Amino acid sequence: MRNILVGGAWPYANGSLHIGHIAGLLPGDVLARYHRAVGDNVVFVSGSDCHGTPVAIRAKQENERCTAWGKACCKKTPREISDFYHEEFKECFQRLGFSYDVYTKTSADEHKDFVREFHRKLYENPYVYEKEAPQAYCESCGSFLADRFVLGKCPKCGADTRGDQCDACGSIPEPETLINPVCAVCKKPVSFRKSKHLYLAVTRLQNELKELVDDHPGWRKNAIAFTNRYINDGLRDRALTRDLEWGIEVPKEGYEKKTIYIWAENVLGYLSASKTAAEAGNTDFHELWGKDARHYYVHGKDNIPFHTIILPALLLANGGGWHLPDRIVSSEYLTLEGRKISTSQNYAIWVKDLLDHYEADSIRYFFLANGPEKKDADFSWREFVYSHNGELLGTYGNFVNRSLTFIVKYCDGIVPHGTDNQDIDRQIDHLFVSAGGQIENGLFKDAIGEIFEFARSANKFFDTKKPWITRNTDKAECDNTLYQCVQIIAGLAVLLWPFLPFSSEKIFGWLGINSKWERQSVPGGYLLPEIQILFQRIDKKVIETETEKLQEIFI
């Protein structure tokens, strides 16, 4: 039994989740469910990123809106804003079937206590030093800005960029080096004020970070490419503290009016949340973070440096012998109907709205089978509806329901006796090995694609055997066919449980099986309960209706 940590990226609690978040995070739940089914000791954690400039600015914007409406009494603090979205996130993840052991928030006392203790030890090591440096300040907003909230032209390539990363050339510019820097919120020019801060000497860890990426060829290609680019271009030391009110207090004398920079505490949520999970379960926290554990980090492309450079640098500098990342499961970008998702323009599909109208397994299937795993992907309503009706319902749901309803109708709901088909058994056994290996290697599309190819062959098997004819001409042959179809359904339900837990759990209940990652059998003579339709067809009119809603945004 292996100790497995699966860490899903922490979404900013300053606005609702959209489909881009889900596309990048769903693989984490597949990994957690699979490793549990195999019998490993799994801790799956994540949480809401509540501190820093994004949340403080959202609170300021909403308060200004309230004042404009003459409702000053409804003003919200950053904590109230982040708590609101944290609860919304929790509900969305629960409805989508995310099986987190702990989903917490960076404003939780357990996280803050852990971070302060981690930083105390960090400051005792030679990788932390004091330095006075310019920090971006927006006179209009009346606040210091995090690097990502400074916009301008990249000094290296000239492209529009943020102060924390240039997507065009991959460099990480200093905000004060940007050409014509402006505030990302109000778009007005920013100034730079000198301020003393603690810095992490990332540059002194360059050899260790280079060795880390070189020793992990199994990371996603984009993670390897981006990390090598950052290292080759020259790493820069990063500020650990910031002149912001909303955050975790710095545990050092003389820094009482500053807070820990968000990037230096949110990634430590993997440690604090897993500690909480370990204390609540039967897991040894030190073993989970020991050398023999396996760690997966699941996130979007824009979060790569935080997991391949920032998190390892913090772990190394702390000196606690922490386990470094094993697998970086970093997705590419997701677009919407051919356009970039824009929350500021409200051009997005919000997860809470999607869940109100469509089945969770349908949403999961689309993004796992068609998501941005290795390259950018696009969500279109046409493809979503066709994916559901043609594959999920047409292939998988069709085989399950036609087989089981046939038994209910013509066999009084009793699974007929039959003999095992060695060829089918071999195919199922092979799938458990093949799909399992693909999941562990982050090849989710390949895994679910191979399973659905088997489902398509199962439909052909049913058609070829023609039980609707043999029930009158060769009852033994008909019984054998139906018995074998039930065994196939049992295999498919287990294989697809990490991907499609809701439909699999329905079948588990119907067939009396469980999620254990192995071929399971249903005995002849087993009485089926009432069988329901596994998936409902989506009306094609949805395509036009939903697409028009998006088009109205640009009218």
XYZ file of C-alpha atoms in Angstrom:
555
model
C 0.000 0.000 0.000
C 1.435 3.314 -1.115
C 1.026 6.727 0.520
C -0.454 9.013 -2.127
C -0.956 12.766 -1.911
C -3.093 14.382 -4.596
C -3.118 18.176 -4.455
C -5.576 20.162 -6.527
C -4.851 23.836 -7.233
C -6.499 26.353 -4.903
C -8.890 28.681 -6.798
C -8.993 32.350 -5.824
C -12.072 33.050 -3.697
C -12.846 36.297 -5.522
C -15.402 35.047 -8.054
C -17.353 31.994 -9.136
C -15.768 28.905 -10.660
C -15.942 28.611 -14.450
C -15.383 25.643 -16.750
C -11.683 26.451 -17.151
C -11.154 25.692 -13.469
C -12.945 22.356 -13.710
C -11.100 21.272 -16.852
C -7.800 21.615 -15.012
C -8.869 20.135 -11.676
C -10.938 17.052 -12.614
C -7.868 14.817 -13.183
C -7.110 15.149 -9.473
C -10.340 13.417 -8.529
C -9.686 10.654 -11.067
C -6.275 10.054 -9.515
C -7.644 10.011 -5.966
C -10.494 7.641 -6.787
C -8.242 5.313 -8.771
C -5.599 5.051 -6.048
C -8.297 4.380 -3.444
C -9.769 1.650 -5.665
C -6.310 0.071 -5.982
C -6.035 0.017 -2.191
C -3.503 2.819 -1.654
C -3.607 5.208 1.278
C -4.806 8.427 -0.363
C -5.003 12.005 0.864
C -6.718 14.319 -1.633
C -6.663 17.985 -0.635
C -7.339 21.459 -1.882
C -8.973 24.657 -0.727
C -9.932 28.208 -1.503
C -7.204 30.836 -1.867
C -8.625 33.610 0.289
C -5.842 36.115 0.928
C -4.010 38.740 -1.071
C -4.822 41.436 -3.579
C -7.441 39.576 -5.707
C -9.856 39.149 -2.815
C -9.176 42.594 -1.332
C -9.856 44.217 -4.702
C -13.079 42.226 -5.180
C -14.287 43.441 -1.786
C -13.417 47.033 -2.714
C -15.273 46.753 -6.047
C -18.402 45.338 -4.450
C -18.350 47.963 -1.726
C -18.068 50.742 -4.316
C -21.014 49.211 -6.168
C -23.053 49.094 -2.953
C -22.232 52.747 -2.199
C -23.253 53.742 -5.734
C -26.596 52.020 -5.157
C -27.026 53.809 -1.844
C -26.641 50.608 0.152
C -23.587 51.305 2.249
C -24.915 48.875 4.874
C -24.185 45.902 2.623
C -20.434 46.522 2.492
C -18.336 43.367 2.790
C -14.878 42.695 4.187
C -12.344 40.563 2.276
C -13.074 37.742 4.733
C -16.802 37.892 4.024
C -16.182 37.923 0.277
C -13.786 34.961 0.405
C -16.032 33.002 2.782
C -18.971 33.476 0.406
C -17.101 32.087 -2.586
C -15.471 29.366 -0.478
C -18.914 27.990 0.387
C -19.944 28.229 -3.260
C -16.801 26.351 -4.313
C -17.427 23.608 -1.768
C -20.954 23.083 -3.047
C -19.825 22.976 -6.694
C -17.052 20.469 -6.003
C -19.415 18.298 -3.984
C -22.049 18.299 -6.738
C -19.347 17.402 -9.281
C -18.289 14.421 -7.177
C -14.845 15.669 -6.098
C -13.815 13.268 -3.322
C -11.602 15.613 -1.304
C -10.469 14.332 2.068
C -10.076 17.968 3.069
C -11.247 21.048 1.205
C -10.304 24.011 3.359
C -9.338 27.674 2.955
C -6.198 29.697 3.489
C -8.021 31.857 6.054
C -8.633 28.797 8.273
C -6.825 28.862 11.620
C -5.192 25.468 10.949
C -3.623 26.788 7.755
C -2.489 30.083 9.273
C -0.935 28.347 12.290
C 0.915 25.885 10.065
C 2.188 28.631 7.741
C 3.460 30.802 10.564
C 5.371 27.887 12.092
C 6.760 26.905 8.657
C 7.933 30.491 8.086
C 9.507 30.781 11.526
C 11.736 27.856 10.674
C 12.260 29.177 7.155
C 13.603 32.493 8.496
C 16.208 30.612 10.546
C 17.816 29.226 7.398
C 20.368 31.030 5.182
C 17.989 31.252 2.219
C 16.046 34.209 3.647
C 17.358 37.786 3.763
C 16.091 41.360 4.093
C 16.113 43.816 1.227
C 14.602 47.181 0.438
C 12.946 47.146 -2.971
C 10.312 49.047 -4.959
C 6.739 47.816 -4.618
C 3.927 48.774 -6.973
C 1.369 51.164 -5.492
C -1.875 52.381 -7.052
C -2.875 55.858 -5.893
C -6.356 55.431 -7.343
C -7.058 52.146 -5.548
C -5.113 53.267 -2.476
C -3.216 50.010 -2.074
C -0.021 48.161 -2.845
C -0.375 45.664 -5.691
C 0.701 42.095 -6.097
C 2.913 41.543 -9.168
C 0.068 39.922 -11.147
C -1.988 43.131 -10.781
C 0.580 45.254 -12.580
C 0.097 45.382 -16.361
C 2.433 46.741 -19.005
C 4.714 45.868 -21.895
C 7.278 43.126 -21.376
C 10.786 44.628 -21.334
C 12.103 41.512 -23.068
C 9.669 40.935 -25.959
C 7.390 43.976 -25.932
C 4.162 41.990 -25.561
C 1.357 42.928 -23.171
C 2.057 41.185 -19.898
C 1.432 40.938 -16.171
C 4.100 41.716 -13.611
C 4.463 38.105 -12.528
C 4.797 36.337 -15.876
C 4.888 37.065 -19.605
C 2.810 34.475 -21.446
C 4.305 35.537 -24.780
C 7.982 34.832 -24.073
C 7.805 32.971 -20.772
C 10.000 35.421 -18.852
C 9.262 36.639 -15.325
C 9.864 40.401 -15.356
C 10.253 42.619 -12.332
C 7.092 44.784 -12.172
C 9.164 47.986 -12.044
C 10.817 47.025 -15.359
C 7.508 46.907 -17.249
C 7.002 49.568 -19.902
C 4.107 51.910 -19.014
C 2.927 49.949 -15.947
C -0.711 50.364 -14.938
C -3.025 48.905 -12.304
C -4.935 45.859 -13.548
C -8.053 47.011 -11.699
C -8.458 50.704 -12.544
C -6.021 50.820 -15.510
C -4.346 53.936 -14.111
C -0.548 54.371 -13.872
C 1.167 52.915 -10.836
C 4.086 54.256 -8.852
C 6.758 52.325 -6.981
C 7.553 52.892 -3.330
C 10.582 51.595 -1.501
C 9.792 49.085 1.223
C 11.809 46.598 3.275
C 10.834 42.962 2.899
C 12.013 39.421 3.485
C 13.202 37.617 0.364
C 13.662 33.947 -0.498
C 16.972 33.318 -2.281
C 15.524 31.182 -5.076
C 18.677 31.824 -7.133
C 20.761 29.876 -4.597
C 18.526 26.838 -5.159
C 18.907 26.801 -8.942
C 20.963 23.585 -9.040
C 18.488 21.706 -6.837
C 15.532 22.938 -8.900
C 17.247 21.991 -12.154
C 17.996 18.544 -10.762
C 14.353 18.184 -9.753
C 13.002 18.787 -13.250
C 15.726 16.643 -14.853
C 14.903 13.735 -12.531
C 11.208 13.780 -13.416
C 10.761 13.098 -17.144
C 7.207 11.972 -16.337
C 6.056 15.541 -15.681
C 3.749 16.976 -18.317
C 5.707 18.357 -21.272
C 4.470 21.898 -20.694
C 5.690 21.735 -17.079
C 9.147 20.581 -18.138
C 9.389 23.184 -20.915
C 8.184 26.096 -18.778
C 10.342 25.187 -15.798
C 13.467 24.822 -17.909
C 12.735 28.157 -19.554
C 12.433 29.903 -16.185
C 15.673 28.327 -14.975
C 17.606 28.981 -18.190
C 16.449 32.600 -18.337
C 17.725 33.091 -14.791
C 15.690 32.680 -11.656
C 15.086 35.680 -9.415
C 14.695 35.894 -5.676
C 11.125 36.347 -4.523
C 9.655 38.564 -1.800
C 8.158 36.595 1.065
C 6.312 39.554 2.581
C 4.021 42.309 1.351
C 2.503 45.601 2.516
C -1.039 44.264 2.513
C -3.579 44.137 5.331
C -5.506 41.043 4.219
C -3.222 38.068 4.774
C -1.303 36.008 7.321
C 0.787 37.949 9.808
C 4.563 37.683 9.396
C 6.026 35.820 12.420
C 9.033 38.117 12.762
C 9.738 41.157 14.896
C 9.664 44.390 12.918
C 7.196 43.040 10.340
C 4.012 43.483 12.378
C 2.379 45.693 9.723
C 3.145 43.337 6.842
C 1.683 40.015 5.754
C 3.116 36.905 4.120
C 3.012 37.240 0.341
C 0.204 35.078 -1.027
C 2.479 32.921 -3.187
C 4.567 32.038 -0.118
C 1.614 30.701 1.838
C -1.055 29.373 -0.539
C 1.112 26.532 -1.904
C 1.799 25.537 1.704
C -1.895 24.660 1.829
C -0.966 21.232 0.503
C 0.989 20.682 3.710
C -1.493 22.239 6.121
C -4.528 20.537 4.556
C -2.825 17.128 4.418
C -1.845 17.550 8.061
C -5.491 18.177 8.907
C -6.506 15.124 6.866
C -3.846 12.950 8.493
C -4.955 13.951 11.982
C -8.565 13.126 11.114
C -7.737 9.737 9.555
C -5.294 6.889 9.938
C -2.431 8.497 8.033
C 0.996 9.353 9.391
C 1.689 12.929 8.240
C 5.466 12.412 8.264
C 5.177 9.233 6.171
C 2.882 11.058 3.741
C 5.644 13.641 3.289
C 8.466 11.084 3.475
C 10.690 9.775 0.690
C 8.535 6.730 -0.122
C 5.320 8.668 -0.799
C 4.047 9.721 -4.218
C 2.746 13.247 -4.789
C 0.597 14.509 -7.654
C -0.087 18.221 -8.249
C -3.016 18.992 -10.533
C -3.515 22.487 -11.967
C -3.652 24.691 -15.037
C -0.788 25.858 -17.222
C -0.549 29.273 -15.552
C 0.162 27.624 -12.199
C 3.199 25.644 -13.364
C 5.979 27.815 -11.831
C 4.243 27.857 -8.466
C 4.391 24.056 -8.316
C 7.730 23.374 -10.016
C 9.773 26.285 -8.650
C 8.043 28.128 -5.790
C 6.750 25.143 -3.802
C 10.000 23.118 -4.123
C 12.063 26.217 -3.250
C 10.052 26.747 -0.070
C 10.300 23.071 0.877
C 14.054 22.984 0.276
C 14.753 26.264 2.042
C 12.740 25.228 5.085
C 15.112 22.328 5.623
C 12.501 19.915 6.934
C 13.266 17.101 4.510
C 9.924 17.553 2.776
C 8.939 15.346 -0.170
C 9.294 17.163 -3.500
C 6.728 16.914 -6.341
C 6.661 13.593 -8.211
C 4.010 14.248 -10.850
C 3.043 17.624 -12.294
C -0.346 17.206 -13.975
C -0.631 20.595 -15.665
C -3.335 21.156 -18.272
C -3.224 23.543 -21.206
C -5.765 26.347 -21.796
C -9.487 25.989 -22.407
C -11.369 28.361 -24.705
C -15.122 28.827 -25.035
C -16.714 28.677 -28.474
C -13.351 29.661 -29.969
C -12.825 32.676 -27.696
C -10.740 33.223 -24.587
C -12.745 32.934 -21.376
C -13.093 36.396 -19.823
C -14.540 36.744 -16.336
C -14.375 40.549 -16.544
C -16.634 40.488 -19.610
C -18.781 37.727 -18.099
C -17.827 35.553 -21.076
C -17.723 32.257 -19.255
C -19.837 29.273 -18.321
C -20.156 29.259 -14.568
C -19.960 25.851 -12.932
C -22.862 26.475 -10.555
C -25.127 27.285 -13.532
C -23.906 24.292 -15.534
C -24.688 21.953 -12.645
C -28.218 23.313 -12.396
C -29.045 22.042 -15.870
C -26.751 19.132 -16.722
C -25.662 15.879 -15.105
C -22.372 15.864 -13.221
C -21.125 12.756 -15.056
C -21.908 14.404 -18.389
C -19.781 17.411 -17.397
C -17.008 15.153 -16.110
C -17.022 13.012 -19.247
C -16.717 15.956 -21.610
C -13.743 17.539 -19.874
C -11.916 14.254 -19.255
C -12.414 12.961 -22.792
C -12.089 16.318 -24.591
C -10.245 18.604 -22.191
C -6.924 20.463 -22.518
C -4.743 17.569 -21.392
C -1.884 17.900 -23.891
C -2.940 20.894 -25.972
C -5.399 23.773 -25.828
C -9.013 22.646 -26.130
C -12.310 24.358 -26.848
C -15.677 23.964 -25.206
C -18.610 24.313 -27.579
C -22.227 23.556 -26.784
C -22.507 21.505 -29.965
C -19.643 19.231 -28.943
C -20.910 19.010 -25.372
C -24.370 17.842 -26.468
C -22.958 15.453 -29.091
C -20.477 14.092 -26.545
C -23.288 13.329 -24.120
C -25.831 11.967 -26.579
C -23.412 10.142 -28.855
C -20.856 8.697 -26.432
C -22.044 8.782 -22.838
C -25.646 7.874 -23.590
C -25.302 6.340 -27.050
C -22.413 4.013 -26.265
C -22.180 3.393 -22.520
C -25.695 4.147 -21.295
C -27.236 2.344 -24.254
C -25.331 -0.890 -23.592
C -26.093 -0.857 -19.864
C -29.785 -0.149 -20.228
C -30.498 -2.416 -23.213
C -28.821 -5.345 -21.440
C -30.349 -4.906 -18.004
C -33.852 -3.958 -19.147
C -33.837 -7.020 -21.408
C -33.156 -9.186 -18.342
C -35.876 -7.401 -16.371
C -38.396 -7.802 -19.174
C -37.682 -11.358 -20.337
C -35.925 -13.010 -17.368
C -38.019 -11.595 -14.497
C -35.015 -9.504 -13.468
C -32.888 -12.546 -12.677
C -29.376 -12.654 -14.149
C -29.253 -15.869 -16.206
C -26.649 -18.528 -15.511
C -23.836 -18.716 -18.016
C -20.198 -19.544 -18.523
C -17.365 -17.030 -18.459
C -16.033 -15.928 -21.837
C -12.254 -16.165 -21.539
C -11.652 -13.667 -24.341
C -13.902 -11.052 -22.715
C -12.321 -11.720 -19.308
C -8.860 -11.205 -20.796
C -9.939 -7.909 -22.348
C -11.321 -6.664 -19.031
C -8.222 -7.783 -17.113
C -6.040 -6.041 -19.692
C -8.066 -2.844 -19.303
C -7.502 -2.751 -15.552
C -3.753 -2.916 -16.116
C -3.663 -0.599 -19.128
C -6.090 2.067 -17.882
C -4.497 1.986 -14.433
C -1.061 2.652 -15.891
C -2.400 5.446 -18.061
C -4.111 7.121 -15.096
C -0.932 6.953 -12.997
C 0.956 8.543 -15.901
C -1.588 11.337 -16.316
C -2.976 9.988 -19.605
C -6.642 10.353 -18.759
C -7.878 10.776 -22.330
C -6.130 7.587 -23.389
C -7.570 5.684 -20.432
C -11.177 6.730 -20.862
C -10.865 6.408 -24.644
C -9.711 2.798 -24.356
C -12.514 1.981 -21.932
C -15.120 3.477 -24.249
C -13.671 1.554 -27.184
C -14.392 -1.584 -25.179
C -17.935 -0.313 -24.502
C -18.430 0.101 -28.252
C -17.275 -3.488 -28.799
C -19.738 -4.588 -26.102
C -22.593 -3.053 -28.086
C -21.383 -4.946 -31.156
C -21.278 -8.141 -29.077
C -24.923 -7.635 -28.045
C -25.946 -6.932 -31.655
C -24.046 -9.941 -33.019
C -25.494 -12.358 -30.459
C -29.081 -11.112 -31.083
C -30.612 -12.159 -27.740
C -34.008 -10.853 -28.912
C -33.951 -13.746 -31.415
C -32.141 -16.444 -29.444
C -34.534 -16.121 -26.489
C -37.015 -17.992 -28.738
C -34.588 -20.157 -30.739
C -31.726 -21.027 -28.342
C -32.433 -20.155 -24.721
C -29.045 -21.420 -23.488
C -27.251 -19.151 -25.954
C -29.456 -16.218 -24.965
C -28.797 -16.811 -21.263
C -25.074 -17.028 -21.873
C -25.077 -13.771 -23.851
C -26.972 -11.895 -21.143
C -24.761 -13.330 -18.401
C -21.667 -12.141 -20.263
C -23.194 -8.690 -20.847
C -23.744 -8.324 -17.106
C -20.079 -9.186 -16.443
C -19.033 -6.560 -19.007
C -21.250 -3.957 -17.323
C -19.677 -4.792 -13.961
C -16.209 -4.329 -15.459
C -17.122 -1.052 -17.144
C -18.685 0.357 -13.976
C -15.508 -0.288 -11.956
C -13.194 0.955 -14.709
C -15.223 4.140 -15.122
C -15.768 4.845 -11.428
C -12.779 7.236 -11.187
C -14.151 9.140 -14.201
C -17.948 8.831 -13.828
C -18.669 8.095 -10.153
C -22.396 8.850 -10.118
C -23.388 6.435 -12.878
C -20.935 3.816 -11.621
C -22.397 3.971 -8.124
C -25.878 3.407 -9.574
C -24.611 0.264 -11.269
C -22.760 -0.849 -8.123
C -26.121 -0.757 -6.349
C -27.903 -2.608 -9.134
C -25.296 -5.385 -9.400
C -24.120 -5.641 -5.791
C -20.463 -4.849 -6.566
C -17.969 -2.216 -5.371
C -15.204 0.064 -6.664
C -12.266 -2.306 -6.016
C -9.910 -2.054 -9.001
C -10.277 -5.584 -10.373
C -12.627 -7.629 -12.523
C -15.736 -8.417 -10.513
C -18.457 -10.924 -11.294
C -22.200 -11.071 -10.794
C -23.486 -14.611 -10.214
C -26.233 -16.214 -12.214
C -29.452 -16.115 -10.243
C -28.797 -12.600 -8.907
C -32.041 -10.592 -8.732
C -31.791 -7.121 -10.213
C -33.628 -4.263 -8.520
C -35.649 -1.730 -10.477
C -33.439 -0.390 -13.288
C -33.530 3.296 -14.191
C -32.288 5.102 -17.267
C -28.577 5.742 -16.710
C -28.436 9.005 -18.701
C -31.145 11.296 -20.067
C -30.850 12.584 -23.623
C -30.102 16.305 -24.011
C -32.390 18.111 -26.457
C -30.378 19.477 -29.390
C -32.259 22.766 -29.036
C -29.908 23.438 -26.123
C -27.104 24.134 -28.608
C -28.837 27.127 -30.146
C -30.239 28.422 -26.862
C -26.969 28.305 -24.936
C -24.890 29.638 -27.830
C -27.194 32.637 -28.222
C -26.718 33.491 -24.546
C -22.971 33.735 -25.106
C -23.322 35.746 -28.301
C -25.493 38.325 -26.536
C -22.496 39.313 -24.398
C -20.787 40.857 -27.449
C -23.842 42.578 -28.879
